[in-house]
Amino acid sequence: MAAVERNQVFISYSHQDTEWFKRLSRMLAPIRRQGLIEQWDDTRIQAGQNWRKEIDLALAKAKVAVLLVSDNFLESDFINEVELPKLLDAAENEGLTVIWLLLSPCVFEVTPIVNYQAAYRPLEPLCGMSEAQWKQKLKEVWTQIEAVGLIAPVASTAAVPTFQVQLKEWFETVGYEIEGSYKETKRVFAWVVRIPERRKFVRVLVWGVNGKAVESDFEGLVSLAEAKKADEGWLVAKDRMTKPVRELAGTDPSYQDRFFCYTFDEVIDETADFTPYVEWLQEELESKQLEHYYVPIATTKK
């Protein structure tokens, strides 16, 4: 069986500490929205799914594990008998990075957690800090994740990714105008594109992914499309689109007929119209009386 790629940030916490989880999740929201990380936590488990299977899969895909440590966390049988052993084993043998925060006083010193890097020093419980202090400590989680190398740095003077150039040139070929660029990293870029339609233009927010598109990319697309008041939103991936992303775009009524998911090849198939060229070529064959030597020419989209 092929190894699963580890590319997610897994957050482990006790449900009794849900408020602290929400605070951390809010702190990481801008990073998720820009597609810089894919965060996994148990709130992503949907009704009807096999929750144990979903957690096991997420554990196998984790590149970084963030532990919200408290007396509640250490009391949880599921965390200490299922989640934690798998995460620590992966940290020892598969390159997973463990980062942890101390939410409240507890006897973490007698657990294996003490052998791993805390998100901040000196180590003090967040519950005893002022709001400004604990927010600063939560921000340190981003710094630690960035240090792991999971996050693609923002592009500056680096060369524009080949996929971005290809998509830009294709849009110019079919007569689409890029109105503005609103995001550019090594992995993700976002444009508002004006598409001629009869006597008006349709403004489309294009969220391009230089690789595989994941759910956080779709979330970023929707958020930026709303902010820019775009008529449509296109998520375009260089490589492929994960099944959950396509399902999200296709099953949620609020997204249907407005938000679409494509690979680069699918964009070309969707926007290309070779009919004028084929008609010209057919006329040339007929004018030279060569039509009897060739099969009829046509273009179809499937």
CSV table of C-alpha atoms in Angstrom, one decimal:
chain,number,residue,atom,x,y,z
A,1,MET,CA,0.0,0.0,0.0
A,2,ALA,CA,1.4,3.4,-1.0
A,3,ALA,CA,2.2,5.7,1.9
A,4,VAL,CA,-0.2,8.6,2.5
A,5,GLU,CA,1.3,12.1,2.0
A,6,ARG,CA,1.6,14.0,5.3
A,7,ASN,CA,0.4,17.5,4.5
A,8,GLN,CA,-2.1,18.5,7.2
A,9,VAL,CA,-2.1,20.3,10.5
A,10,PHE,CA,-4.0,18.0,13.0
A,11,ILE,CA,-5.4,19.7,16.2
A,12,SER,CA,-5.9,17.4,19.1
A,13,TYR,CA,-8.0,18.7,22.1
A,14,SER,CA,-10.5,17.7,24.7
A,15,HIS,CA,-14.1,18.8,24.0
A,16,GLN,CA,-14.1,20.3,27.4
A,17,ASP,CA,-11.6,22.8,26.1
A,18,THR,CA,-13.6,23.7,23.0
A,19,GLU,CA,-13.4,27.4,23.7
A,20,TRP,CA,-9.6,27.3,23.5
A,21,PHE,CA,-9.8,25.2,20.3
A,22,LYS,CA,-12.0,27.9,18.8
A,23,ARG,CA,-9.6,30.6,19.8
A,24,LEU,CA,-6.7,28.8,18.1
A,25,SER,CA,-8.7,28.1,15.0
A,26,ARG,CA,-9.6,31.8,14.7
A,27,MET,CA,-5.9,32.7,15.0
A,28,LEU,CA,-5.1,30.3,12.1
A,29,ALA,CA,-8.1,31.4,10.0
A,30,PRO,CA,-6.2,33.9,7.7
A,31,ILE,CA,-3.6,31.2,7.0
A,32,ARG,CA,-6.3,28.6,6.1
A,33,ARG,CA,-8.1,31.2,4.0
A,34,GLN,CA,-5.0,31.8,1.9
A,35,GLY,CA,-4.5,28.1,1.4
A,36,LEU,CA,-1.2,28.0,3.2
A,37,ILE,CA,-2.2,25.1,5.5
A,38,GLU,CA,-4.9,22.4,5.5
A,39,GLN,CA,-6.2,22.2,9.1
A,40,TRP,CA,-7.9,19.1,10.3
A,41,ASP,CA,-9.9,18.7,13.5
A,42,ASP,CA,-13.0,16.7,14.5
A,43,THR,CA,-15.4,19.5,13.5
A,44,ARG,CA,-14.8,18.4,9.9
A,45,ILE,CA,-16.5,15.0,10.5
A,46,GLN,CA,-19.9,15.2,8.9
A,47,ALA,CA,-23.1,13.5,10.0
A,48,GLY,CA,-23.2,9.9,8.8
A,49,GLN,CA,-19.5,9.5,8.4
A,50,ASN,CA,-17.5,6.8,10.2
A,51,TRP,CA,-15.9,9.1,12.7
A,52,ARG,CA,-13.2,6.7,13.8
A,53,LYS,CA,-12.1,6.0,10.2
A,54,GLU,CA,-12.0,9.8,9.5
A,55,ILE,CA,-9.8,10.4,12.5
A,56,ASP,CA,-7.5,7.5,11.6
A,57,LEU,CA,-7.1,8.9,8.1
A,58,ALA,CA,-6.4,12.4,9.4
A,59,LEU,CA,-3.8,11.0,11.8
A,60,ALA,CA,-2.1,9.3,8.9
A,61,LYS,CA,-2.0,12.6,6.9
A,62,ALA,CA,-0.8,14.8,9.7
A,63,LYS,CA,2.5,16.6,9.1
A,64,VAL,CA,2.1,18.8,12.2
A,65,ALA,CA,0.2,17.9,15.3
A,66,VAL,CA,-0.9,20.7,17.7
A,67,LEU,CA,-1.9,19.5,21.1
A,68,LEU,CA,-4.0,21.6,23.5
A,69,VAL,CA,-2.8,20.1,26.8
A,70,SER,CA,-4.8,20.4,30.0
A,71,ASP,CA,-6.1,18.2,32.8
A,72,ASN,CA,-9.1,17.5,30.5
A,73,PHE,CA,-6.7,16.5,27.7
A,74,LEU,CA,-4.8,14.2,29.9
A,75,GLU,CA,-7.9,12.7,31.4
A,76,SER,CA,-9.4,11.7,27.9
A,77,ASP,CA,-9.1,8.0,27.3
A,78,PHE,CA,-9.6,8.4,23.6
A,79,ILE,CA,-6.8,11.0,23.3
A,80,ASN,CA,-4.3,9.1,25.4
A,81,GLU,CA,-5.1,5.6,24.0
A,82,VAL,CA,-5.7,6.4,20.3
A,83,GLU,CA,-4.7,9.8,19.1
A,84,LEU,CA,-1.6,10.5,21.2
A,85,PRO,CA,0.2,7.1,20.7
A,86,LYS,CA,-0.3,7.4,16.9
A,87,LEU,CA,0.9,10.9,16.8
A,88,LEU,CA,4.0,10.3,18.9
A,89,ASP,CA,4.9,7.2,17.0
A,90,ALA,CA,4.7,9.2,13.7
A,91,ALA,CA,6.9,11.9,15.4
A,92,GLU,CA,9.5,9.2,16.1
A,93,ASN,CA,9.4,7.3,12.9
A,94,GLU,CA,7.7,9.4,10.1
A,95,GLY,CA,8.8,13.0,10.5
A,96,LEU,CA,5.7,14.4,12.1
A,97,THR,CA,6.3,17.5,14.2
A,98,VAL,CA,4.5,17.9,17.5
A,99,ILE,CA,3.7,21.3,18.9
A,100,TRP,CA,1.8,21.8,22.1
A,101,LEU,CA,0.3,24.5,24.2
A,102,LEU,CA,-0.3,24.4,28.0
A,103,LEU,CA,-3.9,25.5,28.6
A,104,SER,CA,-4.1,24.9,32.3
A,105,PRO,CA,-2.0,23.5,35.1
A,106,CYS,CA,-1.7,19.7,34.9
A,107,VAL,CA,0.8,16.9,35.4
A,108,PHE,CA,2.2,16.8,31.8
A,109,GLU,CA,5.7,16.3,33.3
A,110,VAL,CA,5.0,12.5,33.7
A,111,THR,CA,3.8,12.1,30.1
A,112,PRO,CA,5.7,11.7,26.8
A,113,ILE,CA,4.5,15.1,25.9
A,114,VAL,CA,7.3,16.7,27.9
A,115,ASN,CA,9.8,15.4,25.4
A,116,TYR,CA,8.4,17.5,22.6
A,117,GLN,CA,8.6,21.2,21.7
A,118,ALA,CA,6.1,23.6,23.3
A,119,ALA,CA,4.8,26.4,21.1
A,120,TYR,CA,6.3,29.1,23.5
A,121,ARG,CA,8.7,29.6,26.3
A,122,PRO,CA,8.7,30.1,29.3
A,123,LEU,CA,6.0,27.5,29.6
A,124,GLU,CA,3.0,29.0,31.5
A,125,PRO,CA,-0.7,28.0,31.4
A,126,LEU,CA,-2.7,30.2,29.0
A,127,CYS,CA,-5.6,30.3,31.4
A,128,GLY,CA,-3.7,32.6,33.8
A,129,MET,CA,-2.7,35.1,31.1
A,130,SER,CA,-4.4,38.3,29.9
A,131,GLU,CA,-6.2,38.2,26.6
A,132,ALA,CA,-3.4,40.0,24.9
A,133,GLN,CA,-0.8,37.6,26.3
A,134,TRP,CA,-2.6,34.4,25.4
A,135,LYS,CA,-3.3,35.7,21.9
A,136,GLN,CA,0.4,36.3,21.4
A,137,LYS,CA,1.1,32.7,22.5
A,138,LEU,CA,-1.5,31.3,20.1
A,139,LYS,CA,0.2,33.3,17.4
A,140,GLU,CA,3.4,31.4,18.2
A,141,VAL,CA,1.7,28.3,16.8
A,142,TRP,CA,1.8,29.9,13.3
A,143,THR,CA,5.5,30.6,13.8
A,144,GLN,CA,6.2,27.0,14.7
A,145,ILE,CA,4.2,25.6,11.8
A,146,GLU,CA,6.0,27.9,9.4
A,147,ALA,CA,9.3,26.7,10.7
A,148,VAL,CA,8.4,23.1,9.8
A,149,GLY,CA,8.3,24.2,6.1
A,150,LEU,CA,4.7,23.1,5.6
A,151,ILE,CA,3.7,26.7,4.6
A,152,ALA,CA,4.8,28.0,1.3
A,153,PRO,CA,6.5,31.5,1.7
A,154,VAL,CA,4.9,34.5,0.0
A,155,ALA,CA,6.5,35.1,-3.4
A,156,SER,CA,8.4,38.3,-3.9
A,157,THR,CA,11.1,38.5,-6.5
A,158,ALA,CA,10.9,34.8,-7.3
A,159,ALA,CA,9.9,33.6,-10.8
A,160,VAL,CA,6.2,33.3,-11.5
A,161,PRO,CA,5.2,29.6,-11.4
A,162,THR,CA,4.8,28.0,-14.8
A,163,PHE,CA,1.1,27.1,-14.1
A,164,GLN,CA,0.3,30.7,-13.4
A,165,VAL,CA,1.9,31.8,-16.7
A,166,GLN,CA,0.1,29.0,-18.6
A,167,LEU,CA,-3.3,30.0,-17.2
A,168,LYS,CA,-2.7,33.7,-17.8
A,169,GLU,CA,-1.7,33.1,-21.4
A,170,TRP,CA,-4.7,30.8,-22.0
A,171,PHE,CA,-7.1,33.5,-20.7
A,172,GLU,CA,-5.5,36.1,-23.0
A,173,THR,CA,-5.9,33.7,-25.9
A,174,VAL,CA,-9.7,33.3,-25.4
A,175,GLY,CA,-10.2,37.0,-24.8
A,176,TYR,CA,-10.5,37.1,-21.0
A,177,GLU,CA,-9.1,40.2,-19.2
A,178,ILE,CA,-7.4,40.0,-15.8
A,179,GLU,CA,-8.9,42.9,-13.9
A,180,GLY,CA,-6.7,42.5,-10.8
A,181,SER,CA,-4.4,40.2,-8.8
A,182,TYR,CA,-5.3,39.8,-5.1
A,183,LYS,CA,-3.1,37.0,-3.9
A,184,GLU,CA,0.2,35.4,-4.9
A,185,THR,CA,2.2,32.8,-3.0
A,186,LYS,CA,4.3,29.9,-4.3
A,187,ARG,CA,1.3,27.6,-4.1
A,188,VAL,CA,-1.8,29.9,-4.7
A,189,PHE,CA,-2.8,32.9,-6.7
A,190,ALA,CA,-6.1,34.7,-7.2
A,191,TRP,CA,-7.3,37.0,-9.9
A,192,VAL,CA,-10.6,38.7,-10.8
A,193,VAL,CA,-11.1,37.9,-14.5
A,194,ARG,CA,-13.5,39.8,-16.8
A,195,ILE,CA,-15.3,37.4,-19.3
A,196,PRO,CA,-17.2,39.0,-22.2
A,197,GLU,CA,-20.8,37.8,-22.4
A,198,ARG,CA,-23.1,39.5,-24.9
A,199,ARG,CA,-23.3,43.2,-23.9
A,200,LYS,CA,-21.7,42.9,-20.5
A,201,PHE,CA,-18.8,41.3,-18.6
A,202,VAL,CA,-19.0,38.5,-16.0
A,203,ARG,CA,-16.5,39.0,-13.2
A,204,VAL,CA,-15.0,35.7,-12.1
A,205,LEU,CA,-12.8,35.2,-9.1
A,206,VAL,CA,-10.2,32.6,-10.2
A,207,TRP,CA,-8.3,30.8,-7.3
A,208,GLY,CA,-5.4,29.0,-8.9
A,209,VAL,CA,-3.5,26.2,-7.1
A,210,ASN,CA,-0.1,25.2,-8.3
A,211,GLY,CA,-0.6,21.5,-7.3
A,212,LYS,CA,-3.6,19.6,-5.8
A,213,ALA,CA,-6.6,21.6,-4.6
A,214,VAL,CA,-8.0,20.9,-1.1
A,215,GLU,CA,-11.0,22.0,0.9
A,216,SER,CA,-9.2,25.0,2.4
A,217,ASP,CA,-8.7,26.3,-1.2
A,218,PHE,CA,-12.4,26.2,-1.8
A,219,GLU,CA,-13.0,28.1,1.4
A,220,GLY,CA,-10.5,30.7,0.3
A,221,LEU,CA,-12.2,31.0,-3.1
A,222,VAL,CA,-15.7,31.5,-1.6
A,223,SER,CA,-14.4,34.1,0.9
A,224,LEU,CA,-12.5,36.1,-1.6
A,225,ALA,CA,-15.2,35.9,-4.2
A,226,GLU,CA,-17.7,37.3,-1.7
A,227,ALA,CA,-15.3,40.1,-0.7
A,228,LYS,CA,-14.7,41.1,-4.4
A,229,LYS,CA,-18.4,40.8,-5.2
A,230,ALA,CA,-17.6,38.4,-8.1
A,231,ASP,CA,-20.4,36.9,-10.2
A,232,GLU,CA,-18.7,33.5,-10.2
A,233,GLY,CA,-15.8,31.7,-8.5
A,234,TRP,CA,-13.5,29.2,-10.3
A,235,LEU,CA,-11.1,26.9,-8.4
A,236,VAL,CA,-8.5,25.8,-10.9
A,237,ALA,CA,-5.9,23.2,-10.0
A,238,LYS,CA,-2.8,22.4,-11.9
A,239,ASP,CA,-2.8,18.7,-11.0
A,240,ARG,CA,-6.1,17.5,-9.6
A,241,MET,CA,-9.1,18.2,-7.4
A,242,THR,CA,-9.7,16.1,-4.3
A,243,LYS,CA,-13.1,14.4,-4.1
A,244,PRO,CA,-14.3,16.3,-1.0
A,245,VAL,CA,-13.8,19.6,-2.8
A,246,ARG,CA,-15.8,18.5,-5.8
A,247,GLU,CA,-18.5,17.2,-3.5
A,248,LEU,CA,-18.6,20.4,-1.6
A,249,ALA,CA,-19.0,22.5,-4.7
A,250,GLY,CA,-21.6,20.1,-6.2
A,251,THR,CA,-23.9,19.3,-3.2
A,252,ASP,CA,-24.2,22.6,-1.3
A,253,PRO,CA,-27.2,24.5,-2.9
A,254,SER,CA,-25.6,27.9,-2.1
A,255,TYR,CA,-22.6,27.0,-4.2
A,256,GLN,CA,-24.3,25.5,-7.2
A,257,ASP,CA,-24.3,27.5,-10.5
A,258,ARG,CA,-21.9,30.0,-9.0
A,259,PHE,CA,-18.8,28.1,-7.8
A,260,PHE,CA,-17.0,25.7,-10.0
A,261,CYS,CA,-14.0,23.3,-9.7
A,262,TYR,CA,-11.6,22.6,-12.7
A,263,THR,CA,-8.3,21.2,-13.5
A,264,PHE,CA,-6.3,23.2,-16.0
A,265,ASP,CA,-7.3,20.7,-18.8
A,266,GLU,CA,-10.9,21.1,-17.8
A,267,VAL,CA,-10.7,24.9,-18.1
A,268,ILE,CA,-9.3,24.6,-21.6
A,269,ASP,CA,-12.1,22.2,-22.5
A,270,GLU,CA,-14.7,24.5,-20.9
A,271,THR,CA,-13.5,27.7,-22.6
A,272,ALA,CA,-12.1,26.6,-25.9
A,273,ASP,CA,-14.1,27.0,-29.1
A,274,PHE,CA,-12.4,25.7,-32.2
A,275,THR,CA,-15.5,25.8,-34.4
A,276,PRO,CA,-14.4,28.8,-36.5
A,277,TYR,CA,-11.1,27.1,-37.2
A,278,VAL,CA,-12.7,23.8,-38.1
A,279,GLU,CA,-15.2,25.6,-40.4
A,280,TRP,CA,-12.3,27.4,-42.2
A,281,LEU,CA,-10.4,24.2,-42.5
A,282,GLN,CA,-13.4,22.4,-44.0
A,283,GLU,CA,-13.9,25.2,-46.5
A,284,GLU,CA,-10.2,24.9,-47.5
A,285,LEU,CA,-10.6,21.2,-48.1
A,286,GLU,CA,-13.7,21.6,-50.2
A,287,SER,CA,-12.1,24.4,-52.2
A,288,LYS,CA,-9.2,22.1,-53.1
A,289,GLN,CA,-11.6,19.2,-53.6
A,290,LEU,CA,-9.9,17.2,-51.0
A,291,GLU,CA,-12.9,16.5,-48.8
A,292,HIS,CA,-13.4,13.0,-50.3
A,293,TYR,CA,-10.0,12.0,-49.0
A,294,TYR,CA,-10.6,12.9,-45.4
A,295,VAL,CA,-13.3,12.1,-42.8
A,296,PRO,CA,-15.6,15.0,-41.9
A,297,ILE,CA,-14.2,17.3,-39.3
A,298,ALA,CA,-16.0,18.3,-36.1
A,299,THR,CA,-15.5,19.4,-32.5
A,300,THR,CA,-17.5,18.0,-29.6
A,301,LYS,CA,-17.3,18.5,-25.9
A,302,LYS,CA,-18.1,15.7,-23.5
